[in-house]
XYZ file of C-alpha atoms in Angstrom:
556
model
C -53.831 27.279 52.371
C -52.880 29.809 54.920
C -50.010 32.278 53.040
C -50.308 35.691 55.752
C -51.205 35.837 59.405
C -51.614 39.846 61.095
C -52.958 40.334 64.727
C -52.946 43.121 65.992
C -54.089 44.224 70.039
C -55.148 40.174 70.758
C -54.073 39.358 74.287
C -50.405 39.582 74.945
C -49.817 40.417 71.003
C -49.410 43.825 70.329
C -48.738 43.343 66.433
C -47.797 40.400 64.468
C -47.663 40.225 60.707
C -46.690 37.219 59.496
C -46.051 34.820 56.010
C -46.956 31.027 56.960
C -45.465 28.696 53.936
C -46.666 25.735 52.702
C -45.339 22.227 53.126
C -45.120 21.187 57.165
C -44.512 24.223 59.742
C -43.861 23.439 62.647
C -44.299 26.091 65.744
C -42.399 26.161 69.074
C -41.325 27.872 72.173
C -41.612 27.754 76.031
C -44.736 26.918 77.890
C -46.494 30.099 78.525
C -45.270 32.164 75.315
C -47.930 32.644 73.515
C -48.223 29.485 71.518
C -51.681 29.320 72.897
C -52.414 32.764 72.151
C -51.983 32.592 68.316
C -54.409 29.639 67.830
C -57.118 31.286 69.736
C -56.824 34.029 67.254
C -56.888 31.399 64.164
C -60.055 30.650 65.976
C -61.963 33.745 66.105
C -61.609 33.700 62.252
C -63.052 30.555 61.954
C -66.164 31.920 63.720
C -65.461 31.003 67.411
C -67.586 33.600 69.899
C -65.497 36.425 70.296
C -64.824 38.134 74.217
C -63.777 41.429 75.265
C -61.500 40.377 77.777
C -59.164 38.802 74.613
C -58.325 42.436 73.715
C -54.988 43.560 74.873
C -54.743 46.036 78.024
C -54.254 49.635 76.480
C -56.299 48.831 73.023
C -60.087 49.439 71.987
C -60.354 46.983 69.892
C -58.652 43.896 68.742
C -57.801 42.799 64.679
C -57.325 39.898 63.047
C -56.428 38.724 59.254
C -55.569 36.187 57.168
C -54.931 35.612 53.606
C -55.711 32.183 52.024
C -54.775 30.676 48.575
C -57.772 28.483 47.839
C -56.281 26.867 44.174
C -57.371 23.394 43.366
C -59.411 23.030 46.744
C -62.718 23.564 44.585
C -64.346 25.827 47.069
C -66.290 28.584 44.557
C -69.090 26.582 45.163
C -69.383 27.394 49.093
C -68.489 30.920 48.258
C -70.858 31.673 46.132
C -74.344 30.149 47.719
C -72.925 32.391 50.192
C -72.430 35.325 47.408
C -69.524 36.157 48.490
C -66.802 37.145 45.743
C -64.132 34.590 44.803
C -60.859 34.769 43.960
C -58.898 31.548 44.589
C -55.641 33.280 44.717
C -55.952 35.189 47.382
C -59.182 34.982 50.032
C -59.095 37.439 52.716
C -60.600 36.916 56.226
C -61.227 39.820 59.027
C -62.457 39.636 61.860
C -62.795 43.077 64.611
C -63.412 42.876 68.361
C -64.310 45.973 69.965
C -63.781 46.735 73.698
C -67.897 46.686 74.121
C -67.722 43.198 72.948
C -68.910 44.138 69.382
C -67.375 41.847 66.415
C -67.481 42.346 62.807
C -66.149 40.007 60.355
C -65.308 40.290 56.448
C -64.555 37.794 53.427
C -62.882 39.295 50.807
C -64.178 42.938 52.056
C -68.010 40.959 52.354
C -69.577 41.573 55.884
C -70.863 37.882 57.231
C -72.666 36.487 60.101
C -70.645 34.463 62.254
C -72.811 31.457 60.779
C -71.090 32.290 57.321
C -67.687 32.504 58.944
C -67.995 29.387 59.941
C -68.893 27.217 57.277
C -66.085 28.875 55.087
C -63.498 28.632 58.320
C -64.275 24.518 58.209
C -63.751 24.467 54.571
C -60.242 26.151 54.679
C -59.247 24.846 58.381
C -59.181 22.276 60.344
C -57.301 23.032 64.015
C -56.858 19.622 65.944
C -56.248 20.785 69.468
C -55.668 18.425 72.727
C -59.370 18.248 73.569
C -60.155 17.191 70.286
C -58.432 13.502 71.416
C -61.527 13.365 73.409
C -63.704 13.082 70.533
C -62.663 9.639 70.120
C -65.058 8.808 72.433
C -67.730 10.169 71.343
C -69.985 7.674 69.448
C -70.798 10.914 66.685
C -67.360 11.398 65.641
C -66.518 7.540 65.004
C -69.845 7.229 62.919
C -68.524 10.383 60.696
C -64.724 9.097 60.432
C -67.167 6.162 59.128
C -69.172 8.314 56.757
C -66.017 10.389 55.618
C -64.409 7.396 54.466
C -67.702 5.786 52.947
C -67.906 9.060 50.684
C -71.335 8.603 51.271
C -72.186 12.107 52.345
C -74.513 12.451 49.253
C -76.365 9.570 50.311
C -76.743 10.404 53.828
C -78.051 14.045 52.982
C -80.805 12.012 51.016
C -81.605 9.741 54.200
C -81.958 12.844 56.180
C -84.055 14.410 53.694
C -86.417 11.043 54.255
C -86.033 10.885 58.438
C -87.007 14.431 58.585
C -90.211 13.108 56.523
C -90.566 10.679 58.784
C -90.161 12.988 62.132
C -92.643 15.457 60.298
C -95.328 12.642 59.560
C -94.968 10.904 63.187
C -95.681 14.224 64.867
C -98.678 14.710 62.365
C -99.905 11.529 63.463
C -99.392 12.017 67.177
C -100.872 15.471 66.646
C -103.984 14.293 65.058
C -104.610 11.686 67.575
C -103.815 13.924 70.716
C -106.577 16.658 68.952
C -108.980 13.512 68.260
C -109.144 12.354 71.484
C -109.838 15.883 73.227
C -112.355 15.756 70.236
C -114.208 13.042 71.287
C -113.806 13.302 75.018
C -115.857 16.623 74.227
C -118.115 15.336 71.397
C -121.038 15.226 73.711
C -120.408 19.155 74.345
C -120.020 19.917 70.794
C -122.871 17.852 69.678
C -124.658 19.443 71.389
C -123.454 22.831 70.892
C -123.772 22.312 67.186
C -127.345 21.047 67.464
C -128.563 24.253 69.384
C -127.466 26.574 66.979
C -128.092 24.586 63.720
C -132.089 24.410 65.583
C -132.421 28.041 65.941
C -132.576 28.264 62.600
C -129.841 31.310 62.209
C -129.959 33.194 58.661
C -126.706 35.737 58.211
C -127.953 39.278 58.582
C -131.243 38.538 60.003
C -130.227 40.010 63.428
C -129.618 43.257 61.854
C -133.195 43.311 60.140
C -135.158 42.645 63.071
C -133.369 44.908 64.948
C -134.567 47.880 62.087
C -138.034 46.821 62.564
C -138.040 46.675 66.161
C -136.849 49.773 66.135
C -139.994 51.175 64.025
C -142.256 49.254 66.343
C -141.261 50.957 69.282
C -141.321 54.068 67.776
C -144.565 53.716 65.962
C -146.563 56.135 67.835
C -143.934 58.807 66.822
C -143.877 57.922 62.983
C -147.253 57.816 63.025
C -147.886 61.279 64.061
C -144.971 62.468 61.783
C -146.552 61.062 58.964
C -150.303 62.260 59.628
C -149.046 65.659 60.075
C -147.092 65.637 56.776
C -149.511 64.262 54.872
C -151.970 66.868 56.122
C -149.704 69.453 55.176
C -148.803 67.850 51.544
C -152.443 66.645 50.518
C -154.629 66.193 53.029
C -155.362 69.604 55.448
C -157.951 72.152 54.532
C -154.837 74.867 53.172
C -152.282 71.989 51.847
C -149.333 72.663 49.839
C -150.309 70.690 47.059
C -153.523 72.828 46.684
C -151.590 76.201 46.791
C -149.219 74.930 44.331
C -152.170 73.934 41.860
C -153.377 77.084 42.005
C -149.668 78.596 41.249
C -149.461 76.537 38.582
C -152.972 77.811 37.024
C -151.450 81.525 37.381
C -148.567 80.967 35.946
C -149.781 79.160 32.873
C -152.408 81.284 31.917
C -149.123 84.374 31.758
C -146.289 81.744 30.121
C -147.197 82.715 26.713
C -146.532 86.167 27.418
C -142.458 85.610 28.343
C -140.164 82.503 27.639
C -138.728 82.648 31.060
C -141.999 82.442 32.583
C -142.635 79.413 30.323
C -139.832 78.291 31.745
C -140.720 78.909 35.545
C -144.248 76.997 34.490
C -142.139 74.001 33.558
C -140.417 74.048 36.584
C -143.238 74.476 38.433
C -145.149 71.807 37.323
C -142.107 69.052 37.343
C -142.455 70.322 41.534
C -145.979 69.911 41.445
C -146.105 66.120 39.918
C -143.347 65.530 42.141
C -145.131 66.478 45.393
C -148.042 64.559 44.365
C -146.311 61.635 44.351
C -144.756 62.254 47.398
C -147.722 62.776 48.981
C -149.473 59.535 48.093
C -146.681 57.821 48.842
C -146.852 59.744 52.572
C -150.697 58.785 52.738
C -150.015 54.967 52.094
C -147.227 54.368 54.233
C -149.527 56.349 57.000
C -152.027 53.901 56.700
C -149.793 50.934 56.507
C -147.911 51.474 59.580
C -149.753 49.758 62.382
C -149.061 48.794 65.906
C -149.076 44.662 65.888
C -148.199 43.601 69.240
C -147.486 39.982 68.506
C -144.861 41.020 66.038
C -143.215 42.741 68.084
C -143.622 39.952 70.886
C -142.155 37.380 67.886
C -139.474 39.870 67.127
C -138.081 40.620 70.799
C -138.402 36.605 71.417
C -135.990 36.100 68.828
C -133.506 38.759 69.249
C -133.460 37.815 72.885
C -132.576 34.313 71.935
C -129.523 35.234 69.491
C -128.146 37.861 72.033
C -128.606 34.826 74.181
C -126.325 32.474 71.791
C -124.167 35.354 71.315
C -123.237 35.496 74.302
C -122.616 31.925 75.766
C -119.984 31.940 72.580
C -118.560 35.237 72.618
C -119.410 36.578 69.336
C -120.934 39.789 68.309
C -123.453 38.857 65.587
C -125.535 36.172 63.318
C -122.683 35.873 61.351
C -119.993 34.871 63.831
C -122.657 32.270 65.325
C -123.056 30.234 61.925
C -118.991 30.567 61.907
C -119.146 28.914 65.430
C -121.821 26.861 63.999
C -119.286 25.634 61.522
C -116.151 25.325 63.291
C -118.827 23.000 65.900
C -119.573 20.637 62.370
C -115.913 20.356 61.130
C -115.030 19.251 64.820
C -117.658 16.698 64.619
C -116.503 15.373 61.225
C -113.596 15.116 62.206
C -114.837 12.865 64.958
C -117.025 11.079 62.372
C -114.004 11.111 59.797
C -111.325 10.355 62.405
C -110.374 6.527 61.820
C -109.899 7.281 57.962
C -107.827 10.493 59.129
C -105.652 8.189 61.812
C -105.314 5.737 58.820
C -104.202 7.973 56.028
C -101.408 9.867 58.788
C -100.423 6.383 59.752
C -99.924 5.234 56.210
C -97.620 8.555 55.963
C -95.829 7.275 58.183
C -95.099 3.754 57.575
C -93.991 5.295 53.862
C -91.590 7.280 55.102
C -90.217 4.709 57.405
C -89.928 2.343 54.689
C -87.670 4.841 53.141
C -85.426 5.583 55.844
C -85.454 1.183 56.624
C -84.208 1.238 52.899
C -81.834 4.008 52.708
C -80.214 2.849 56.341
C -79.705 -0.647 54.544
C -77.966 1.418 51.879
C -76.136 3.164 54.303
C -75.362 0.222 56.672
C -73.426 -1.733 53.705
C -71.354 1.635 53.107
C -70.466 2.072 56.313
C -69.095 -1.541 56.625
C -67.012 -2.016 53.677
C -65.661 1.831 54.812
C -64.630 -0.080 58.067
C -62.594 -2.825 56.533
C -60.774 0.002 54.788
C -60.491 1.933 58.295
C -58.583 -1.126 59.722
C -56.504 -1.896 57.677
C -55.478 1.163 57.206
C -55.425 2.274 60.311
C -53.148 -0.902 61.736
C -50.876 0.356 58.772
C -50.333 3.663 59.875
C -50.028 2.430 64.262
C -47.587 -0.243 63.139
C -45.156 2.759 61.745
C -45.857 4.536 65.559
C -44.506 1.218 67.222
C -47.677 -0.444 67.811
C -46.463 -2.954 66.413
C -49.330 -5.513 68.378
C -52.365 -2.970 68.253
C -55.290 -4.465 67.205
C -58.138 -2.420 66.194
C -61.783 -2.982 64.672
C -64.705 -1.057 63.724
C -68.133 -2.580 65.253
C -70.869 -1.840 63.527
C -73.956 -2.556 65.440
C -78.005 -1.990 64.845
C -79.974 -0.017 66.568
C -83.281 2.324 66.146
C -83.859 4.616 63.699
C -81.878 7.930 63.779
C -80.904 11.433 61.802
C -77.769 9.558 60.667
C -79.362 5.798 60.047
C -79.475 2.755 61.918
C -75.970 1.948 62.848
C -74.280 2.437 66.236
C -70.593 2.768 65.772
C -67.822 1.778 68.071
C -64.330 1.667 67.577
C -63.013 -1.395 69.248
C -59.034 -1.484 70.418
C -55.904 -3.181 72.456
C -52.491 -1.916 72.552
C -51.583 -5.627 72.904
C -51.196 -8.951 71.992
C -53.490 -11.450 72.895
C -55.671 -9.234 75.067
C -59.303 -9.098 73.223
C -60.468 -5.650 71.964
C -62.695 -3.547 73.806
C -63.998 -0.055 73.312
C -61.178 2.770 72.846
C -63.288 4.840 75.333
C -62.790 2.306 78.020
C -59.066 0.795 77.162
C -56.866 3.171 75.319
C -53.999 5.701 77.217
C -53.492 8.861 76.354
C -50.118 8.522 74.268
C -52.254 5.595 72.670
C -55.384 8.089 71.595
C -53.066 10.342 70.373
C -51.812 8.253 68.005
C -54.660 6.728 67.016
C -56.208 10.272 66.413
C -53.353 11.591 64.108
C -54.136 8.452 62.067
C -57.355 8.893 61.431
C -56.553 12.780 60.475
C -53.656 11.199 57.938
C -56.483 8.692 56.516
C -59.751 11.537 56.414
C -57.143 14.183 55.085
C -56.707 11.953 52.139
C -60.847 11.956 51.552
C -61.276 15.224 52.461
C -59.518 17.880 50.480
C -58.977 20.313 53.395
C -56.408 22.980 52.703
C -55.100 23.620 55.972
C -54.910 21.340 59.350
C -53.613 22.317 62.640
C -52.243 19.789 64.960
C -51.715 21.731 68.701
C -49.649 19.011 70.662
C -51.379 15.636 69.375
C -47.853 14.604 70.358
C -49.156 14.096 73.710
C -47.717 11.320 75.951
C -45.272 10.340 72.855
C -41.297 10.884 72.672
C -38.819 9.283 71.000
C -38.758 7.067 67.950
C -42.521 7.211 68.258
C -42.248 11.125 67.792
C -40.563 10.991 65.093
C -42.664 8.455 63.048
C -45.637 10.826 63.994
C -43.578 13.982 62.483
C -43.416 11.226 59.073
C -46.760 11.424 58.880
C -47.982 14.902 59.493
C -44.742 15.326 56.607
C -46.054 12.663 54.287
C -49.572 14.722 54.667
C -48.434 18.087 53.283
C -46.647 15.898 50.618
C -49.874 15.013 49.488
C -50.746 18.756 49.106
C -51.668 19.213 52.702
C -50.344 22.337 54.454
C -49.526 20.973 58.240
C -48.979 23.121 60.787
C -47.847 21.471 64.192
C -47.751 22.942 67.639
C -45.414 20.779 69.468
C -43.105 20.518 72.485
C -41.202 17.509 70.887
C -37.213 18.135 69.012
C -38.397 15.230 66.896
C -41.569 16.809 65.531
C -39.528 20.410 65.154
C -36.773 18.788 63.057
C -38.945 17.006 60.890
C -40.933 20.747 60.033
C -40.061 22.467 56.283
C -40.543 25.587 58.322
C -40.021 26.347 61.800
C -41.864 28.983 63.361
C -41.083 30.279 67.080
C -43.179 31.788 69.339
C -41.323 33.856 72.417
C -42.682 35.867 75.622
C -40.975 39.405 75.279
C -40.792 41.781 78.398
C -40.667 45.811 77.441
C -41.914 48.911 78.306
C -45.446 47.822 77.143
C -45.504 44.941 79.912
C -45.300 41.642 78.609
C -46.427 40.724 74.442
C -46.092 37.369 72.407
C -44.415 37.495 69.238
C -43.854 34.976 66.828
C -40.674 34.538 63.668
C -39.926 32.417 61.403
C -36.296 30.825 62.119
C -33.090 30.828 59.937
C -31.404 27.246 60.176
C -28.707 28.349 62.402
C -31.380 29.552 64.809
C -33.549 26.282 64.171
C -30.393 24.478 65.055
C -30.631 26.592 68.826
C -34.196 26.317 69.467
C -34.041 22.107 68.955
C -30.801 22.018 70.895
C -32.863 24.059 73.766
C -35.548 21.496 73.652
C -33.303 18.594 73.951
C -31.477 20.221 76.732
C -33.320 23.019 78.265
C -32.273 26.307 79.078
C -28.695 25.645 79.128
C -27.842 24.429 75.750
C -24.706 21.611 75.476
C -22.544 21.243 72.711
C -24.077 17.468 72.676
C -27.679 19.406 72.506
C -26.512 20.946 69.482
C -24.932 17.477 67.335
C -28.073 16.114 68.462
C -30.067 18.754 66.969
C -28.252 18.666 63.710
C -28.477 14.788 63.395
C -32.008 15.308 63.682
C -32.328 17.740 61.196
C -30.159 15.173 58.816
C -32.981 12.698 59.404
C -35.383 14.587 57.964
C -33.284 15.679 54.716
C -33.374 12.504 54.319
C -37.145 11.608 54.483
């Protein structure tokens, strides 16, 4: 629960450091104080976007903090998928808002995306502010005051697990049949694509091959002339090189045995001699066995010509990227071939998955409805002790087509009075009426939900009197239960019934005009009642009506 509030440079606040107590607090003061103010800081560190314009006139950047006692609340869990350290006595939130709009945010000295800040914020607290009445008619939030009261989150997560299988396979099916039908609007296109390239006959690397050999076909004039030369030179001339070197070699034998390094040079010698001979025979046979053949070279410019041909039409660059066309061309057309077994086996995905989520709803569906004989009777329980005495209230549980949270459509049915048949609470229900009905469906989810902190900011809305105070009962009987309440009311009824009493007043000074907010001694508390009975001028029959009030709730 929330133990220490500091803000510091927020709005009108210049600096506030705060202890909030447990039990039921209750906060007051005059429209326009700052009331406001403090919740929209509570806010920021629960991960709301942050502005620059919330930063007080004068400062650069704006701080907020608050320290949490999370024991018995069972929250490690949540802390540490998010490794962030935990320490149940005493969790530490910060959150920094710089004049460029910049934020920064800390857990226990942990920097966290907003994302993280918010998923711990909803686990420590929950602020119920007027526009929240309108989620009452949203049909979302009466299917999860459903759920939270079926406990059935665990099974719910598992049916969501299954429709997102079924999403996943439905759009694999659509997919497939959306690409199959292009497919075979253009089969006639690919077929014959395919066919074309699978007849010319394509071998990888053959393109770069024929290319080498045309090259030595045009050029064969050239080589050939090369060649006779060299091997005229080597072996063949009247003065060749291998005839000069024979000759060498006889000189220098017939001297070797005179001198080991000329024995030497004579091995050398003849290793260069065998070596040129062989080189020059291999001269004089490729000499004779390159040979103009024009039809070769016909065959060979035909069929380059055709793959630069293919080539291009497909926008490749070689053989190798044709037979890759060639194959994406053949796994188009089996798909064609292959398409009603592919159709069946995605729709057979599909209808498995469906099954599951038909099966899990069913599940679900029974949950949900013996959750909303609980809800009624509960909930008639708890408007009977606000003086509706004659409300009449049901929860409608109606089918309807597959969704991410099952089949049901949810719809909380309601009349104020006697005898006049329920209808939607959207369409029938005032606002004093929603407010009550709201604050009783807090009381019964705080029960399920083991939330440490809950903010109410005026659910006292179009309530007064003995009505009031039954509502202060509740919020009390709610931080009984281990609850820490905090109320934001304009009510004397709600104020008396608080454990603490917090005030929040508009203070002109030098610095302009700040907010600042103090926790009240009982004589005070006694003043600030009397003033809200009575108004500015506060009557000595303000003030014994402020104390009786404060009797009444000794004695709850």
């Amino acid at each position: 629960m929330l133990r220490h509030l500091y803000i510091q440079g927020f709005t009108l606040i210049d600096k506030l450091d705060i202890e909030i107590k447990s039990g039921f607090t209750v906060i007051t003061g005059e429209t326009g104080a700052g009331k406001s103010i403090v919740l929209g800081a509570l806010g920021l560190l629960l991960g709301n976007r942050a502005d620059a314009k919330s930063i007080k006139t004068g400062c650069d950047k704006c701080i907020i903090e608050a320290t949490f006692n999370l024991s018995g609340y069972n929250l490690k869990e949540t802390f540490d998928n998010l490794e962030i350290d935990y320490d149940e006595e005493e969790c530490i939130i910060r959150r920094e808002i710089k004049s460029n709009g910049k934020s920064r945010a800390f857990i226990n000295d942990t920097p966290v995306q907003l994302t993280d800040l918010k998923e711990i914020g909803s686990s420590l607290v929950d602020i119920h502010s007027q526009h929240q009445n309108l989620l009452l008619k949203k049909e979302d939030f009466q299917l999860s005051v459903v759920d939270v009261i079926a406990k059935d989150a665990e099974l719910l997560t598992k049916y969501k697990e299954e429709y997102g299988n079924y999403i996943q396979a439905k759009h694999i099916l659509e997919e497939k049949n959306r690409k199959i039908e292009e497919e075979k609007a253009n089969e006639e296109f690919i077929r014959y694509q395919y066919e074309e390239l699978y007849a010319a006959g394509i071998i990888e690397g053959e393109q770069d091959e024929l290319e080498k050999e045309i090259a030595l076909i045009e050029h064969n004039e050239e080589i050939k002339e090369s060649l006779y030369t060299i091997d005229q030179v080597l072996s063949s001339g009247e003065e060749n090189v291998s005839s000069m070197l024979r000759i060498a070699l006889q000189n220098i034998n017939s001297i070797s045995k005179y001198d080991e390094s000329i024995d030497n040079l004579s091995s050398r010698l003849d290793s260069c001699h065998i070596e040129l001979k062989d080189i020059a025979q291999e001269i004089s046979a490729l000499t004779e066995k390159i040979d103009f053949d024009p039809s070769r070279q016909e065959w060979i410019n035909d069929r380059l010509s055709q793959l630069y041909t293919l080539e291009k039409k497909h926008h490749v660059g070689n053989d190798t990227e044709l037979l890759r066309v060639m194959s994406e061309y053949k796994e188009q057309l089996t798909q064609i071939d292959d398409s009603e077994e592919m159709l069946r086996e995605a729709k057979e995905n599909v209808d498995k998955y469906y099954e599951k989520c038909v099966q899990l709803s069913a599940i679900l569906t029974k949950e949900r409805e013996k959750a909303s004989k609980v809800i009624t009777k509960d909930l008639l329980r708890r408007l009977a002790s606000l003086n509706m005495l004659n409300a009449q209230f049901e929860v409608n549980i109606s089918s309807k087509q597959l969704s991410e949270n099952g089949a049901d459509k949810v719809t909380f049915m309601f009349s104020a009075n006697k005898g006049v048949p329920v209808q939607p609470i959207t369409e029938v229900a005032s606002g004093g009426e929603i407010s009550r009905v709201m604050l009783s469906l807090k009381a019964m989810i705080s029960d399920t939900v083991k939330q440490p902190t809950i903010i109410f900011d005026e659910i006292d809305t179009g309530v007064s009197g003995q009505t009031a105070e039954n509502m202060a009962r509740i919020m009390l009987q709610m931080a009984k239960a281990g609850r820490q309440v905090i109320s934001i009311t304009h009510l004397p009824q709600i104020a008396a019934m608080g454990d603490n009493h917090l005030i929040v007043k508009k203070i002109e000074n030098n610095n302009g005009t700040e907010s600042n907010m103090q926790m009240l001694s009982d004589k005070e508390r006694v003043s600030e009642i009397a003033r809200m009975l009575s108004g500015s001028k506060i009557t000595q029959a303000a003030i014994d009506n402020a104390n009786n009030l404060l009797k009444i709730k000794e004695q709850a």
